[in-house]
Coordinates of C-alpha atoms in Angstrom, one line a residue:
Chain A
M1 CA -0.1 -0.2 -0.3
S2 CA 2.6 2.3 0.6
E3 CA 4.6 2.5 -2.6
I4 CA 1.6 4.5 -4.6
Y5 CA 2.8 7.5 -0.9
Q6 CA 6.1 7.3 -2.0
Q7 CA 5.4 8.2 -5.7
L8 CA 3.3 10.9 -4.6
S9 CA 6.0 12.5 -2.7
T10 CA 8.6 11.4 -4.9
I11 CA 6.4 13.4 -7.4
I12 CA 5.8 16.3 -5.6
I13 CA 9.8 16.7 -4.9
A14 CA 10.3 16.6 -8.8
G15 CA 7.4 18.9 -9.4
D16 CA 6.0 17.1 -12.0
D17 CA 2.6 18.8 -12.6
E18 CA 1.2 17.0 -15.4
N19 CA 1.5 13.8 -13.6
A20 CA 0.6 14.7 -9.8
P21 CA -2.8 14.6 -10.3
G22 CA -3.2 11.4 -12.4
L23 CA -1.6 9.2 -9.6
V24 CA -4.0 11.4 -7.0
Q25 CA -6.9 9.4 -9.2
K26 CA -5.5 6.7 -9.3
A27 CA -4.8 5.8 -5.1
L28 CA -8.5 7.3 -5.5
D29 CA -9.4 4.5 -7.7
E30 CA -8.0 1.8 -5.3
G31 CA -9.7 2.9 -3.0
L32 CA -7.4 4.2 -0.5
P33 CA -8.2 6.6 2.0
P34 CA -8.2 10.8 1.0
I35 CA -7.0 11.5 4.2
E36 CA -4.3 9.1 3.8
I37 CA -3.2 10.1 0.4
L38 CA -2.8 13.7 1.2
D39 CA -0.8 12.6 4.9
N40 CA 0.8 9.9 3.7
G41 CA 1.9 11.1 0.2
L42 CA 1.1 14.5 -1.0
L43 CA 2.4 16.3 2.4
V44 CA 5.4 14.1 2.7
G45 CA 6.7 15.4 -0.3
M46 CA 6.0 18.8 0.3
N47 CA 7.3 18.2 3.9
E48 CA 10.2 17.1 2.4
V49 CA 10.6 20.3 -0.1
S50 CA 10.4 22.8 3.0
A51 CA 13.2 20.9 4.1
R52 CA 15.1 21.2 1.2
F53 CA 14.3 24.7 0.9
E54 CA 15.4 25.8 4.2
Q55 CA 18.9 24.1 3.7
E56 CA 19.4 26.1 0.6
E57 CA 19.7 22.5 -1.5
M58 CA 16.5 23.9 -3.7
F59 CA 15.4 27.1 -4.8
V60 CA 12.3 28.8 -5.8
P61 CA 11.7 27.3 -9.6
E62 CA 11.8 24.3 -7.9
V63 CA 9.7 24.6 -4.8
L64 CA 7.7 26.5 -7.3
L65 CA 7.1 23.7 -9.5
A66 CA 6.4 21.0 -6.4
A67 CA 3.8 23.8 -5.2
K68 CA 2.1 23.5 -8.4
A69 CA 2.3 19.7 -8.3
M70 CA 0.9 19.6 -4.7
H71 CA -1.4 23.0 -5.7
D72 CA -3.0 20.3 -8.9
G73 CA -2.9 17.2 -7.0
L74 CA -5.1 18.8 -4.5
E75 CA -7.6 20.0 -7.2
I76 CA -8.6 16.6 -7.5
L77 CA -8.2 15.1 -3.7
R78 CA -10.3 18.3 -2.3
P79 CA -13.7 17.4 -3.4
H80 CA -12.9 14.1 -1.9
L81 CA -12.0 15.7 1.7
V82 CA -14.7 17.5 2.2
E83 CA -17.2 14.3 1.2
T84 CA -15.5 12.2 3.8
G85 CA -15.7 15.6 6.4
A86 CA -12.3 17.2 6.6
K87 CA -12.1 20.2 7.8
P88 CA -9.3 22.8 6.5
V89 CA -7.5 23.7 9.3
G90 CA -7.8 27.1 9.9
K91 CA -8.2 30.5 7.2
I92 CA -5.4 32.3 5.9
V93 CA -5.4 35.6 4.3
L94 CA -2.1 36.8 2.9
G95 CA -1.2 40.0 1.0
T96 CA 2.4 41.5 0.0
V97 CA 1.9 45.2 1.6
K98 CA 0.9 48.2 0.1
G99 CA 4.0 49.1 -2.5
D100 CA 5.8 46.0 -2.5
I101 CA 4.8 43.8 -5.2
H102 CA 7.4 41.2 -4.4
D103 CA 5.6 38.4 -4.1
I104 CA 6.8 35.2 -5.3
G105 CA 8.0 34.0 -1.1
K106 CA 4.3 35.2 0.2
N107 CA 2.7 32.8 -2.8
L108 CA 5.3 29.9 -1.8
V109 CA 3.8 30.6 1.9
G110 CA 0.1 30.3 0.5
M111 CA 0.9 27.0 -1.6
M112 CA 2.3 25.4 1.9
C113 CA -0.1 26.4 4.5
E114 CA -2.7 25.0 1.5
G115 CA -0.6 22.2 1.5
A116 CA -0.5 21.6 5.3
G117 CA -4.5 22.0 4.9
F118 CA -5.2 25.3 5.2
E119 CA -7.9 27.6 3.3
V120 CA -5.5 30.5 2.4
I121 CA -7.2 33.3 0.5
N122 CA -4.4 35.0 -1.2
L123 CA -5.1 38.8 -1.4
G124 CA -2.0 39.5 -4.1
F125 CA 0.6 42.5 -4.0
D126 CA 0.5 45.8 -3.1
V127 CA -2.2 45.4 -0.6
D128 CA -3.1 48.5 1.5
P129 CA -4.6 48.4 4.8
E130 CA -8.0 48.9 4.2
K131 CA -7.8 46.0 1.5
F132 CA -6.3 43.2 4.7
V133 CA -9.5 45.1 6.8
E134 CA -11.5 44.3 4.5
A135 CA -10.9 40.2 3.1
V136 CA -10.7 40.3 7.8
K137 CA -14.6 41.3 7.8
E138 CA -15.1 39.4 4.8
H139 CA -13.6 36.1 5.3
Q140 CA -12.7 36.1 9.0
P141 CA -9.4 34.3 9.2
D142 CA -7.2 32.8 12.1
I143 CA -4.6 34.2 10.2
V144 CA -3.2 37.8 8.4
G145 CA 0.1 36.8 7.2
M146 CA 2.3 40.4 5.6
S147 CA 4.8 40.2 3.3
A148 CA 6.8 43.0 2.6
M149 CA 10.8 43.0 0.8
L150 CA 12.4 46.4 1.7
T151 CA 13.2 48.1 5.0
T152 CA 10.9 51.3 3.4
T153 CA 8.0 49.0 2.3
M154 CA 7.8 47.1 6.1
I155 CA 6.8 50.6 7.8
A156 CA 2.9 49.1 5.5
M157 CA 3.1 46.3 7.8
G158 CA 2.6 48.6 10.6
Y159 CA -0.1 50.9 9.4
T160 CA -2.1 47.5 8.3
I161 CA -2.2 46.0 12.1
K162 CA -2.8 50.0 13.2
A163 CA -6.1 50.0 10.4
L164 CA -6.7 46.3 11.8
K165 CA -6.9 48.3 15.7
E166 CA -8.8 50.8 14.3
A167 CA -11.3 48.8 12.7
G168 CA -11.7 46.7 16.0
L169 CA -10.5 43.6 14.8
R170 CA -7.1 43.3 15.1
D171 CA -8.3 40.4 18.4
T172 CA -10.0 38.2 16.3
V173 CA -6.9 37.7 14.2
K174 CA -3.3 36.5 14.5
V175 CA -0.7 38.6 12.9
I176 CA 2.1 37.0 11.3
I177 CA 4.7 38.7 9.0
G178 CA 7.7 38.1 6.5
G179 CA 9.9 39.1 4.1
S180 CA 14.0 40.2 3.6
P181 CA 13.3 43.3 6.4
V182 CA 11.8 41.3 9.0
D183 CA 12.7 39.7 12.2
A184 CA 11.3 38.9 15.7
E185 CA 12.4 43.0 16.6
I186 CA 9.9 44.4 14.3
V187 CA 7.6 41.4 15.0
D188 CA 7.8 43.6 18.6
R189 CA 7.9 47.2 17.2
I190 CA 4.9 47.0 14.5
G191 CA 2.6 44.4 16.9
A192 CA 2.5 41.0 15.2
D193 CA 1.9 38.4 16.8
G194 CA 4.9 36.1 15.1
Y195 CA 7.2 36.2 12.1
A196 CA 9.3 33.6 9.8
Y197 CA 12.4 33.6 8.1
N198 CA 10.9 31.5 5.0
S199 CA 8.0 29.5 3.6
P200 CA 8.1 26.4 5.7
T201 CA 8.8 27.9 8.8
A202 CA 6.2 29.9 8.0
V203 CA 3.6 26.6 7.8
E204 CA 5.0 25.5 11.2
L205 CA 4.0 28.4 12.5
V206 CA 0.8 28.6 11.8
K207 CA 0.5 25.5 12.2
N208 CA 1.8 26.9 16.2
L209 CA -0.8 30.0 16.3
V210 CA -3.9 27.2 15.9
G211 CA -3.2 25.2 17.7
M212 CA -1.5 22.3 15.7
T213 CA 1.1 21.7 17.1
Chain B
M1 CA 43.5 67.1 13.8
S2 CA 44.0 63.7 14.8
S3 CA 45.7 61.3 12.2
P4 CA 43.6 58.8 9.8
I5 CA 43.1 55.3 11.0
K6 CA 46.4 52.9 10.7
I7 CA 45.1 49.4 10.7
P8 CA 45.4 47.8 7.2
T9 CA 42.0 48.0 5.0
V10 CA 40.7 45.1 3.2
I11 CA 37.7 45.0 0.6
I12 CA 34.6 41.9 0.6
A13 CA 32.0 42.2 -2.0
C14 CA 30.0 41.1 -3.8
R15 CA 31.6 40.4 -7.7
V16 CA 28.5 42.8 -9.2
L17 CA 30.1 45.5 -7.7
Q18 CA 34.0 44.5 -8.1
S19 CA 34.7 47.1 -11.6
M20 CA 33.5 49.6 -9.1
L21 CA 35.8 49.0 -6.5
E22 CA 38.4 48.1 -9.0
E23 CA 38.4 51.2 -10.4
L24 CA 37.9 53.3 -7.3
A25 CA 39.4 52.3 -4.9
P26 CA 43.2 52.8 -3.6
A27 CA 44.8 50.7 -6.0
E28 CA 46.7 48.5 -2.5
V29 CA 43.2 47.9 -1.6
A30 CA 41.5 46.8 -4.6
G31 CA 44.8 44.3 -5.1
N32 CA 43.4 42.3 -1.9
A33 CA 40.1 42.9 -2.3
I34 CA 37.9 39.1 -2.2
F35 CA 35.0 39.2 -4.5
M36 CA 32.5 36.3 -3.6
D37 CA 29.7 35.1 -6.3
Y38 CA 26.7 37.1 -6.7
G39 CA 24.9 34.1 -6.3
L40 CA 25.1 33.8 -2.2
H41 CA 21.8 36.3 -2.8
R42 CA 19.9 33.2 -3.3
Q43 CA 21.4 31.3 -0.4
P44 CA 21.3 34.2 3.0
G45 CA 22.3 31.5 5.2
K46 CA 25.2 30.3 2.9
M47 CA 26.1 34.2 2.4
T48 CA 25.9 34.7 5.8
H49 CA 28.4 31.6 6.6
E50 CA 30.8 32.6 4.2
L51 CA 31.4 36.0 4.5
Q52 CA 32.1 34.9 8.3
E53 CA 34.3 33.0 6.9
K54 CA 36.1 34.9 5.1
I55 CA 36.4 37.6 8.2
D56 CA 37.4 35.7 10.5
G57 CA 40.4 34.6 7.9
I58 CA 42.0 37.6 8.2
E59 CA 44.6 37.7 10.7
T60 CA 45.0 40.8 11.4
P61 CA 43.0 43.5 13.0
S62 CA 42.0 45.6 9.9
L63 CA 38.3 48.0 8.1
I64 CA 36.7 46.1 5.7
L65 CA 34.6 47.4 4.1
M66 CA 31.7 45.4 2.8
G67 CA 30.4 45.7 -0.7
Y68 CA 27.2 44.3 0.3
G69 CA 23.8 45.5 1.6
L70 CA 21.3 43.7 3.8
C71 CA 20.8 41.6 1.2
G72 CA 17.7 39.3 2.3
K73 CA 19.4 39.5 5.7
G74 CA 22.5 37.5 4.5
L75 CA 24.3 39.7 6.9
A76 CA 21.9 39.9 9.5
G77 CA 24.3 37.9 12.5
I78 CA 28.0 38.9 10.9
K79 CA 30.4 38.8 13.9
S80 CA 32.8 41.3 13.5
G81 CA 35.2 39.5 15.5
Q82 CA 38.7 41.7 16.1
H83 CA 37.9 43.7 12.9
T84 CA 35.9 46.8 11.9
L85 CA 33.1 46.4 9.6
K86 CA 31.6 49.0 7.4
I87 CA 29.0 48.5 5.3
P88 CA 26.9 50.2 3.1
R89 CA 22.8 50.8 5.5
V90 CA 21.0 49.5 2.4
D91 CA 18.6 47.2 1.3
D92 CA 20.8 45.7 -1.5
C93 CA 22.9 46.5 -3.9
I94 CA 20.1 49.1 -6.1
A95 CA 20.9 52.0 -4.1
I96 CA 25.1 51.5 -4.0
L97 CA 24.2 51.6 -8.3
L98 CA 21.9 54.7 -8.3
G99 CA 24.4 56.5 -5.8
S100 CA 22.6 56.9 -2.7
R101 CA 19.3 55.4 -0.9
Q102 CA 16.5 58.3 -1.7
A103 CA 17.9 57.3 -5.2
Y104 CA 16.5 54.3 -4.9
R105 CA 13.8 55.2 -2.8
R106 CA 12.8 57.8 -5.7
E107 CA 12.8 54.6 -7.9
F108 CA 11.4 52.3 -6.1
S109 CA 8.2 54.6 -5.7
A110 CA 7.9 55.6 -8.7
V111 CA 7.5 52.3 -10.3
P112 CA 8.2 49.4 -7.5
G113 CA 7.8 46.3 -10.6
T114 CA 11.5 47.2 -11.7
Y115 CA 14.2 44.9 -12.7
Y116 CA 17.9 46.1 -12.1
L117 CA 20.3 45.4 -14.8
S118 CA 23.9 46.8 -14.2
K119 CA 27.3 46.0 -15.9
G120 CA 28.3 43.9 -12.9
W121 CA 24.9 42.2 -13.4
L122 CA 25.2 41.5 -16.8
E123 CA 28.7 40.9 -16.6
S124 CA 28.9 38.3 -12.8
G125 CA 25.3 37.8 -11.8
S126 CA 22.0 37.2 -13.3
H127 CA 19.1 38.0 -15.5
P128 CA 15.7 36.9 -16.7
L129 CA 16.7 36.4 -20.3
K130 CA 19.8 34.5 -18.4
E131 CA 17.5 32.2 -15.8
Y132 CA 14.9 31.2 -18.5
E133 CA 18.1 30.2 -20.8
E134 CA 19.6 27.8 -17.7
L135 CA 15.9 26.5 -16.9
A136 CA 14.5 25.8 -19.7
Q137 CA 17.9 23.3 -20.6
K138 CA 16.4 21.3 -16.8
Y139 CA 12.4 22.0 -17.4
G140 CA 12.1 22.7 -21.0
A141 CA 10.0 26.0 -22.4
E142 CA 7.1 25.3 -21.4
K143 CA 7.4 24.5 -17.9
T144 CA 10.3 27.3 -18.2
D145 CA 7.4 30.0 -18.7
W146 CA 5.3 29.3 -16.5
I147 CA 8.8 29.4 -14.1
M148 CA 9.1 32.8 -15.4
D149 CA 5.8 34.0 -15.0
Q150 CA 5.4 33.1 -12.2
Q151 CA 8.5 35.0 -10.9
Y152 CA 8.0 38.2 -13.5
Q153 CA 4.7 39.1 -14.3
H154 CA 4.0 41.5 -12.1
Y155 CA 7.1 44.1 -13.0
E156 CA 6.6 46.6 -15.2
R157 CA 10.6 48.2 -16.2
L158 CA 13.0 46.9 -16.6
A159 CA 16.4 49.6 -15.8
L160 CA 19.5 49.3 -16.6
V161 CA 22.1 51.3 -14.2
G162 CA 25.2 53.0 -15.6
H163 CA 27.3 55.5 -13.3
S164 CA 28.5 56.9 -17.1
Q165 CA 26.9 57.7 -20.5
N166 CA 29.5 55.9 -21.5
D167 CA 28.9 52.7 -19.3
L168 CA 25.3 52.6 -20.3
E169 CA 26.4 53.0 -23.7
T170 CA 28.5 50.0 -23.6
Y171 CA 26.4 47.4 -22.4
R172 CA 23.0 49.4 -23.3
P173 CA 22.8 46.3 -26.5
Q174 CA 23.0 43.3 -23.6
A175 CA 20.8 45.1 -21.9
Q176 CA 18.3 45.4 -24.7
K177 CA 18.0 41.7 -25.4
V178 CA 17.1 40.9 -21.9
A179 CA 14.8 43.6 -22.4
R180 CA 13.2 42.1 -25.5
Y181 CA 12.7 38.9 -23.6
C182 CA 10.8 40.6 -20.8
E183 CA 8.8 42.6 -23.3
R184 CA 6.4 39.4 -22.3
W185 CA 5.6 40.5 -18.8
G186 CA 4.7 44.3 -21.6
M187 CA 7.8 45.1 -19.5
R188 CA 9.2 48.5 -21.0
Y189 CA 12.9 49.9 -21.7
E190 CA 14.4 52.3 -19.3
E191 CA 18.3 53.6 -18.9
L192 CA 19.2 55.1 -15.3
L193 CA 22.3 57.2 -14.7
G194 CA 23.1 56.2 -11.4
S195 CA 26.4 57.6 -9.8
D196 CA 29.8 56.0 -8.3
E197 CA 29.4 58.5 -5.1
Y198 CA 28.3 55.5 -2.7
V199 CA 31.2 53.1 -3.2
R200 CA 33.8 56.4 -3.1
Q201 CA 32.3 57.3 0.4
L202 CA 32.7 53.1 1.0
V203 CA 36.4 53.2 0.1
D204 CA 37.4 56.6 1.5
I205 CA 38.1 55.7 4.7
S206 CA 39.5 59.0 5.6
E207 CA 38.3 60.1 10.2
A208 CA 35.3 62.1 9.2
S209 CA 34.1 59.2 6.9
A210 CA 34.5 56.6 9.6
N211 CA 31.9 58.3 11.5
N212 CA 29.6 58.7 8.8
D213 CA 26.2 56.5 10.5
K214 CA 24.2 57.8 8.2
N215 CA 25.5 56.5 5.4
F216 CA 26.7 52.9 6.6
V217 CA 26.7 50.7 9.3
I218 CA 29.6 50.7 11.4
I219 CA 30.7 47.0 13.4
L220 CA 33.0 48.2 15.9
P221 CA 35.5 44.7 16.6
G222 CA 33.4 42.7 19.3
G223 CA 30.3 43.4 17.6
E224 CA 27.5 41.5 15.4
I225 CA 25.1 42.5 12.3
H226 CA 21.8 43.3 13.3
L227 CA 18.7 44.0 11.1
E228 CA 17.4 46.7 12.9
Q229 CA 21.0 48.9 12.0
F230 CA 19.8 49.3 8.3
I231 CA 15.8 50.2 9.2
Q232 CA 15.5 53.4 7.8
K233 CA 16.0 56.6 10.3

């Protein structure tokens, strides 16, 4: 039974998006439980990708492909997961802050969190504080994640937190930040709840924040 | 007036700044400079580690001029040991190439989605066309198109930065070749006349400049580089 799970994780690591959906379908056709296909197959692969990325052994292009394979596989799997009653483990609103267009890292975080079972609402880039506020009102997420790549745009993270406070929403969500100019001291300075150094640690952080680990 | 700094001066810099540093640094300093592979900017962890090794490998207490910015936090956590470090207070080399933090801020707010090219980046670094060519060998055209789109589809402008008209003219043909490729995302091509002022200030080791903490982060012996030191005041 483990052979197909092994194949699934290998296909994710290889970023083989053409074959990922077919293999997920094959696993379903064989009657394997959807949650096991996710946990023992796709996620094992994605966790390995995360580890290699963190070790700087895999780079953005390979990780993008792996995330795409994961995403395409999940598309096939998701209806079956829903059918069997598996719920998203949490909801995340993500965006690159106002004035900044760097969004590769943020998108990777989104794809990896999706892979870990979260529902991800990606607001894109150059997202102003008001748009974050509206998204929190609309989607009522557990977590808001903001990204900025430069010391000059990092300031917009603070403005967004301020806007959430003014809208009375700050206490309804955990706010996490990421990007080059961010560390624990910045978290304290702007009043966020946590930061992640890269996308794998971001996944660990959100799992922690929703009490998964 | 007190005498100028007497300790030896060493340059440790990214290869994309090599030609500017070699041109502007005193000959004896330029001759001993250590230039590092540009690819380290993709591996901030490795960058920190390798730069630390180079710094620790310098035997005599020295003033080390770092040809780097914060570079994706690649410099955060580096310890000066017995040396004094002088580092441009910038996010990355774009501000150095443009000549000042103000110029970078101006360009960034005008067109946030700008991909910058320079002599150093064209010769020793990378750019979207080179990246495409390398990835296409591995993944084939279709997959590579997708990877490239993921990374660059929001960019609006490709800007060649030169510190003189001559510089711009020399690298224009290469830059325009990259620009033609980048048209797939609707990016427009522009040339920006930068300045070598930042590099001049970096290699100016007179005492007055050593105290210049506006444009540079100075780490004294026994100190450590922190992210906060790069936050614009």
